[in-house]
Amino acid sequence: MATVTAAVVVSTIGSATAAAVPTVPVLRTPAGGFEELYVPSSMGPIKVQVRWAARGGSAALYLLDGLRAPGDHSQWTTDTDVLNRFAGDNVTLVFPVGGHSSFYTDWYRPSSTNGQTTTYRWETFLTRELPDFLAGYGVSRTNNAVVGASMGGNAALTLAAHHRDQFRFAGAFSGFLNPTFPGWDLTMRAAMLDEGRFNLDDMWGPVGDPAWRRNDATVQAELLRGLPLYITSGNGVPGPLDASSAVGNTVNAMGIESLAVIAASIFRERTTALGIPARVDITAGTHTWPYWQQSLTNARPMILQALGEA
C-alpha cells in the first residue's frame, strides 16, 4: 500500500486544506491553534483533533473518551472546558476520535454481532501509529500524559503500564479498573451490547484468556510504579454538578458510578499494598462529564509537572 504523505487539516475557522506531513521531525509544533488530522492506521484513517502547544513545545496530553465515543468528535472538546483550561499551556492536547465500545485496546477480531469488518487496533494506534505521525509535527514520542473517562480510564492506565517509554503521567476518571473482578465481565458485556451490539468475546476472548489480565489496570499495577497517577470517582450520590441533568440520566449515572467507586477503591487497596503512590479522590457525584471536567482541572498541575511544563 502506498505511503500516505498528506493529512486533511481543518482549521478552527472551518476551511479544509491538504497539508503535507513533514518528512523529518520539525523542532517545534505549530504554536497554538486547533486542527483536525486524519491519521493513517491499520483500521483506516482515524480522525484526531489536536490543540497545539501554546508556545510550540513538544509535550502532549492524550485524552480518551468513554464507551459512547462519537465518530465525529471527542466529547472532551464539547462536554468540558479543556480547550480553555489548557489554552496557555505549552502542551499539545490530542483527542483521538472514535473507538465506540472499543476500550481502546487491540481486539482479537472484528465484533461478530454487529457486522463490524475491521478489527479494532486501538493500542497499536495510540502507542505506535499516532505518536509516529505526530512526531512529524514536533510532538515528542516519549514526553506524554494520558487520561481517560469511564471506558477510557482503564485504558489510560493499562496503556501507560505497558508503554512506560511513552507516558509520564496517567489518570483515570470513573474508570472500570478491575475488569477481571468476578462478574464484571457481565456488566461489560451488557454495556457493549447496548452500545453498538459489540461482542465482548471478540475483544479479549473468553474470561480467563491472558488478554483479560493484561488489560486490567489493577492486575498490572506493579508496572505503574514510579509513574504519577491520579484516580477519581464519585460515590454515586448526586452532587451540585448533577443539577442540570435530567432525572433519568442522573439515575443511570448513579448506578454506573456505584460500580466505578468500587473499582477505584480496589485499585487504591492494590497500590497501597504494593507501596505504589497514587492519588485517589472519591467524592460525591455521578457518572457524568461535569465531574470529569473537574477531575481534569484537579489533575492539570500534576500533568504539567510530570511533563516538565509546570
Short mmCIF file of C-alpha atoms in Angstrom, two decimals:
data_model
loop_
_atom_site.label_atom_id
_atom_site.label_comp_id
_atom_site.label_asym_id
_atom_site.label_seq_id
_atom_site.Cartn_x
_atom_site.Cartn_y
_atom_site.Cartn_z
CA MET A 1 0.00 0.00 0.00
CA ALA A 2 1.36 3.40 -0.90
CA THR A 3 2.68 5.51 1.93
CA VAL A 4 0.24 8.22 2.93
CA THR A 5 2.04 11.55 2.87
CA ALA A 6 -0.77 14.01 3.44
CA ALA A 7 -3.35 14.73 6.10
CA VAL A 8 -6.57 16.65 5.83
CA VAL A 9 -6.34 19.60 8.19
CA VAL A 10 -9.42 21.54 9.27
CA SER A 11 -8.80 24.85 10.97
CA THR A 12 -10.91 26.49 13.62
CA ILE A 13 -12.46 28.77 11.01
CA GLY A 14 -13.80 25.76 9.13
CA SER A 15 -11.70 25.74 5.95
CA ALA A 16 -10.17 22.48 4.77
CA THR A 17 -6.85 22.16 3.00
CA ALA A 18 -4.38 19.39 2.19
CA ALA A 19 -1.24 19.73 4.27
CA ALA A 20 1.86 17.65 3.68
CA VAL A 21 3.13 15.78 6.69
CA PRO A 22 6.76 16.81 7.31
CA THR A 23 9.15 14.07 6.18
CA VAL A 24 11.58 14.87 9.01
CA PRO A 25 10.69 15.89 12.57
CA VAL A 26 10.43 19.63 13.00
CA LEU A 27 11.93 21.36 16.01
CA ARG A 28 8.69 22.86 17.32
CA THR A 29 4.99 22.16 16.92
CA PRO A 30 2.71 24.79 15.37
CA ALA A 31 2.14 27.26 18.21
CA GLY A 32 -1.45 27.23 19.41
CA GLY A 33 -4.48 26.62 17.23
CA PHE A 34 -6.88 23.72 16.78
CA GLU A 35 -6.75 21.27 13.89
CA GLU A 36 -8.32 18.01 12.79
CA LEU A 37 -5.95 15.46 11.30
CA TYR A 38 -6.68 12.18 9.54
CA VAL A 39 -4.04 9.71 10.64
CA PRO A 40 -3.26 6.51 8.69
CA SER A 41 -3.73 3.30 10.68
CA SER A 42 -4.42 -0.40 10.29
CA MET A 43 -8.08 0.50 10.94
CA GLY A 44 -8.10 3.03 8.11
CA PRO A 45 -7.78 6.81 8.51
CA ILE A 46 -8.54 7.89 12.09
CA LYS A 47 -9.69 11.41 12.85
CA VAL A 48 -7.66 13.10 15.60
CA GLN A 49 -8.44 16.55 16.96
CA VAL A 50 -5.38 18.47 18.12
CA ARG A 51 -4.86 21.65 20.10
CA TRP A 52 -1.21 22.57 19.56
CA ALA A 53 1.02 23.59 22.46
CA ALA A 54 0.73 27.32 23.14
CA ARG A 55 4.41 28.02 22.51
CA GLY A 56 5.35 25.18 20.21
CA GLY A 57 6.54 22.74 22.88
CA SER A 58 6.85 19.01 22.29
CA ALA A 59 4.92 17.62 25.30
CA ALA A 60 1.45 16.13 24.73
CA LEU A 61 -1.63 15.04 26.66
CA TYR A 62 -3.78 12.27 25.17
CA LEU A 63 -7.47 12.33 26.24
CA LEU A 64 -9.64 9.23 25.80
CA ASP A 65 -13.44 9.19 25.57
CA GLY A 66 -15.99 6.94 27.24
CA LEU A 67 -18.00 4.00 25.89
CA ARG A 68 -20.23 6.16 23.69
CA ALA A 69 -17.25 7.76 21.90
CA PRO A 70 -18.77 9.58 18.89
CA GLY A 71 -17.39 9.10 15.41
CA ASP A 72 -17.10 12.78 14.52
CA HIS A 73 -15.55 14.46 17.58
CA SER A 74 -14.07 13.88 21.02
CA GLN A 75 -16.53 14.59 23.81
CA TRP A 76 -13.68 16.19 25.73
CA THR A 77 -13.83 19.06 23.22
CA THR A 78 -17.60 19.59 23.51
CA ASP A 79 -18.55 18.45 27.01
CA THR A 80 -15.69 20.02 29.01
CA ASP A 81 -13.70 23.26 29.12
CA VAL A 82 -10.39 21.53 28.42
CA LEU A 83 -9.56 23.76 25.43
CA ASN A 84 -9.84 26.86 27.57
CA ARG A 85 -8.31 25.26 30.65
CA PHE A 86 -5.07 24.36 28.86
CA ALA A 87 -5.10 27.29 26.42
CA GLY A 88 -1.96 28.92 27.82
CA ASP A 89 -0.05 25.72 28.49
CA ASN A 90 2.85 24.54 26.37
CA VAL A 91 1.30 21.08 25.92
CA THR A 92 -0.39 19.71 22.81
CA LEU A 93 -3.82 18.21 23.51
CA VAL A 94 -4.50 15.06 21.48
CA PHE A 95 -8.11 13.88 21.13
CA PRO A 96 -8.49 10.57 19.25
CA VAL A 97 -11.95 10.39 17.69
CA GLY A 98 -13.98 7.18 17.64
CA GLY A 99 -13.41 3.88 19.38
CA HIS A 100 -17.05 3.27 20.27
CA SER A 101 -17.15 0.39 22.80
CA SER A 102 -13.51 -0.43 21.99
CA PHE A 103 -11.90 0.00 25.43
CA TYR A 104 -9.03 1.45 23.35
CA THR A 105 -7.43 -1.96 23.11
CA ASP A 106 -6.30 -4.36 20.38
CA TRP A 107 -9.14 -6.81 19.71
CA TYR A 108 -8.69 -10.40 18.58
CA ARG A 109 -11.10 -9.95 15.66
CA PRO A 110 -14.00 -7.78 14.45
CA SER A 111 -17.16 -7.92 16.51
CA SER A 112 -19.29 -10.81 15.25
CA THR A 113 -22.64 -9.41 16.38
CA ASN A 114 -22.89 -6.07 14.57
CA GLY A 115 -21.36 -6.57 11.13
CA GLN A 116 -18.05 -4.90 12.00
CA THR A 117 -15.48 -5.58 9.27
CA THR A 118 -12.34 -4.02 10.73
CA THR A 119 -10.57 -5.29 13.82
CA TYR A 120 -10.11 -2.63 16.47
CA ARG A 121 -6.39 -1.97 16.96
CA TRP A 122 -6.51 1.00 19.29
CA GLU A 123 -3.49 0.19 21.44
CA THR A 124 -1.40 -0.10 18.30
CA PHE A 125 -2.79 3.19 17.04
CA LEU A 126 -2.28 5.13 20.27
CA THR A 127 1.20 3.83 21.01
CA ARG A 128 2.75 3.41 17.56
CA GLU A 129 0.88 4.85 14.59
CA LEU A 130 -0.35 8.09 16.17
CA PRO A 131 2.86 9.07 18.02
CA ASP A 132 4.90 8.29 14.90
CA PHE A 133 2.60 10.54 12.88
CA LEU A 134 2.64 13.38 15.43
CA ALA A 135 6.42 13.22 15.62
CA GLY A 136 6.38 14.74 12.14
CA TYR A 137 4.86 17.84 13.73
CA GLY A 138 7.40 18.01 16.53
CA VAL A 139 5.37 16.18 19.18
CA SER A 140 7.53 14.01 21.45
CA ARG A 141 7.12 10.24 21.35
CA THR A 142 8.21 9.99 24.99
CA ASN A 143 7.01 13.07 26.89
CA ASN A 144 3.29 12.35 27.03
CA ALA A 145 0.48 12.08 29.57
CA VAL A 146 -2.76 10.14 29.14
CA VAL A 147 -6.13 10.43 30.85
CA GLY A 148 -9.46 8.75 30.19
CA ALA A 149 -13.04 8.89 31.38
CA SER A 150 -15.16 5.82 32.04
CA MET A 151 -14.13 3.26 29.35
CA GLY A 152 -11.04 5.36 28.70
CA GLY A 153 -9.95 5.28 32.34
CA ASN A 154 -8.82 1.68 32.46
CA ALA A 155 -7.26 2.11 29.02
CA ALA A 156 -5.26 5.14 30.13
CA LEU A 157 -3.69 3.16 32.97
CA THR A 158 -3.03 -0.02 31.00
CA LEU A 159 -1.55 1.89 28.07
CA ALA A 160 0.77 3.70 30.46
CA ALA A 161 1.65 0.45 32.22
CA HIS A 162 2.70 -1.30 29.02
CA HIS A 163 4.29 1.73 27.35
CA ARG A 164 6.32 3.43 30.03
CA ASP A 165 8.66 4.86 27.41
CA GLN A 166 5.78 6.96 26.05
CA PHE A 167 3.84 8.16 29.08
CA ARG A 168 4.95 10.15 32.14
CA PHE A 169 1.52 10.52 33.77
CA ALA A 170 -1.75 8.58 33.76
CA GLY A 171 -5.20 9.46 35.04
CA ALA A 172 -8.48 7.56 35.22
CA PHE A 173 -11.79 9.27 35.94
CA SER A 174 -14.69 6.93 36.85
CA GLY A 175 -12.85 4.09 35.13
CA PHE A 176 -13.57 0.37 35.43
CA LEU A 177 -10.11 -0.50 36.66
CA ASN A 178 -10.53 -4.17 37.52
CA PRO A 179 -12.34 -5.95 34.66
CA THR A 180 -11.22 -9.39 35.89
CA PHE A 181 -13.15 -8.88 39.15
CA PRO A 182 -15.74 -11.69 39.33
CA GLY A 183 -18.93 -10.79 37.50
CA TRP A 184 -17.72 -7.57 35.95
CA ASP A 185 -17.50 -9.22 32.54
CA LEU A 186 -21.30 -9.49 32.64
CA THR A 187 -21.61 -5.74 33.16
CA MET A 188 -19.18 -5.05 30.34
CA ARG A 189 -20.99 -7.48 28.04
CA ALA A 190 -24.35 -5.80 28.66
CA ALA A 191 -22.91 -2.30 28.19
CA MET A 192 -21.17 -3.18 24.93
CA LEU A 193 -24.26 -4.89 23.51
CA ASP A 194 -26.27 -1.81 24.41
CA GLU A 195 -23.68 0.50 22.84
CA GLY A 196 -23.49 -0.76 19.29
CA ARG A 197 -24.13 -4.51 19.75
CA PHE A 198 -20.43 -5.27 20.21
CA ASN A 199 -19.43 -8.78 21.27
CA LEU A 200 -17.16 -8.84 24.32
CA ASP A 201 -15.73 -12.25 23.36
CA ASP A 202 -14.23 -10.78 20.21
CA MET A 203 -12.27 -8.24 22.24
CA TRP A 204 -10.23 -10.28 24.77
CA GLY A 205 -11.65 -13.76 24.22
CA PRO A 206 -13.41 -15.71 26.97
CA VAL A 207 -12.92 -14.69 30.57
CA GLY A 208 -9.63 -16.24 31.70
CA ASP A 209 -7.83 -15.51 28.44
CA PRO A 210 -4.46 -13.82 29.20
CA ALA A 211 -5.68 -10.68 27.42
CA TRP A 212 -8.06 -10.02 30.31
CA ARG A 213 -5.25 -9.78 32.85
CA ARG A 214 -3.06 -7.79 30.50
CA ASN A 215 -5.81 -5.19 30.16
CA ASP A 216 -6.67 -4.99 33.85
CA ALA A 217 -5.14 -1.88 35.43
CA THR A 218 -5.36 -3.30 38.94
CA VAL A 219 -3.64 -6.54 37.95
CA GLN A 220 -0.94 -4.57 36.11
CA ALA A 221 -0.44 -2.03 38.90
CA GLU A 222 3.18 -3.04 39.51
CA LEU A 223 4.04 -1.79 36.02
CA LEU A 224 2.83 1.68 37.06
CA ARG A 225 5.38 2.02 39.86
CA GLY A 226 7.12 5.37 39.69
CA LEU A 227 4.51 6.96 37.41
CA PRO A 228 2.42 9.86 38.76
CA LEU A 229 -1.18 8.61 38.95
CA TYR A 230 -4.48 10.37 39.57
CA ILE A 231 -7.65 8.30 40.03
CA THR A 232 -11.08 9.77 40.70
CA SER A 233 -14.61 8.51 41.20
CA GLY A 234 -17.89 9.78 42.51
CA ASN A 235 -19.74 7.76 45.13
CA GLY A 236 -22.93 7.58 43.10
CA VAL A 237 -24.72 10.20 45.19
CA PRO A 238 -25.82 13.22 43.10
CA GLY A 239 -23.97 16.44 43.82
CA PRO A 240 -24.15 20.05 42.64
CA LEU A 241 -22.84 19.20 39.17
CA ASP A 242 -25.87 16.94 38.54
CA ALA A 243 -28.33 19.81 38.83
CA SER A 244 -28.57 20.36 35.07
CA SER A 245 -29.11 16.69 34.20
CA ALA A 246 -32.49 15.08 33.55
CA VAL A 247 -33.74 12.82 36.33
CA GLY A 248 -33.49 9.68 34.18
CA ASN A 249 -29.91 10.47 33.18
CA THR A 250 -28.97 11.09 36.80
CA VAL A 251 -30.44 7.78 37.96
CA ASN A 252 -28.50 5.90 35.28
CA ALA A 253 -25.31 7.81 36.13
CA MET A 254 -25.79 6.97 39.81
CA GLY A 255 -25.86 3.25 39.07
CA ILE A 256 -22.79 3.26 36.84
CA GLU A 257 -20.79 5.35 39.29
CA SER A 258 -21.64 2.98 42.13
CA LEU A 259 -19.57 0.42 40.22
CA ALA A 260 -16.79 2.87 39.35
CA VAL A 261 -16.28 3.74 43.02
CA ILE A 262 -15.79 0.05 43.83
CA ALA A 263 -13.16 -0.13 41.09
CA ALA A 264 -11.36 2.95 42.40
CA SER A 265 -11.37 1.52 45.90
CA ILE A 266 -9.99 -1.82 44.73
CA PHE A 267 -7.25 -0.05 42.78
CA ARG A 268 -6.36 2.07 45.81
CA GLU A 269 -6.11 -1.03 48.00
CA ARG A 270 -3.89 -2.73 45.43
CA THR A 271 -1.48 0.19 45.03
CA THR A 272 -1.34 0.73 48.78
CA ALA A 273 -0.47 -2.94 49.33
CA LEU A 274 2.29 -2.65 46.73
CA GLY A 275 3.60 0.61 48.19
CA ILE A 276 2.90 2.50 44.97
CA PRO A 277 1.92 6.14 45.49
CA ALA A 278 -1.33 7.06 43.73
CA ARG A 279 -3.65 9.95 44.37
CA VAL A 280 -7.19 8.56 44.60
CA ASP A 281 -10.03 11.03 45.17
CA ILE A 282 -13.53 9.73 45.89
CA THR A 283 -16.17 12.43 46.21
CA ALA A 284 -19.91 12.88 45.86
CA GLY A 285 -21.06 12.69 42.27
CA THR A 286 -22.23 10.52 39.41
CA HIS A 287 -21.03 9.22 36.03
CA THR A 288 -21.18 12.46 34.05
CA TRP A 289 -18.90 14.85 32.17
CA PRO A 290 -19.03 17.78 34.61
CA TYR A 291 -17.26 15.63 37.20
CA TRP A 292 -14.62 14.51 34.69
CA GLN A 293 -14.04 18.14 33.79
CA GLN A 294 -13.41 18.83 37.47
CA SER A 295 -11.11 15.82 37.69
CA LEU A 296 -9.04 17.10 34.77
CA THR A 297 -8.85 20.54 36.36
CA ASN A 298 -7.54 18.92 39.54
CA ALA A 299 -5.08 16.82 37.57
CA ARG A 300 -3.71 19.70 35.50
CA PRO A 301 -0.91 20.73 37.92
CA MET A 302 0.23 17.10 38.19
CA ILE A 303 0.21 16.72 34.41
CA LEU A 304 2.19 19.90 33.78
CA GLN A 305 4.75 18.94 36.41
CA ALA A 306 5.16 15.42 35.01
CA LEU A 307 5.70 16.84 31.51
CA GLY A 308 8.17 19.46 32.70
CA GLU A 309 5.83 22.33 31.88
CA ALA A 310 4.80 23.46 35.37
#
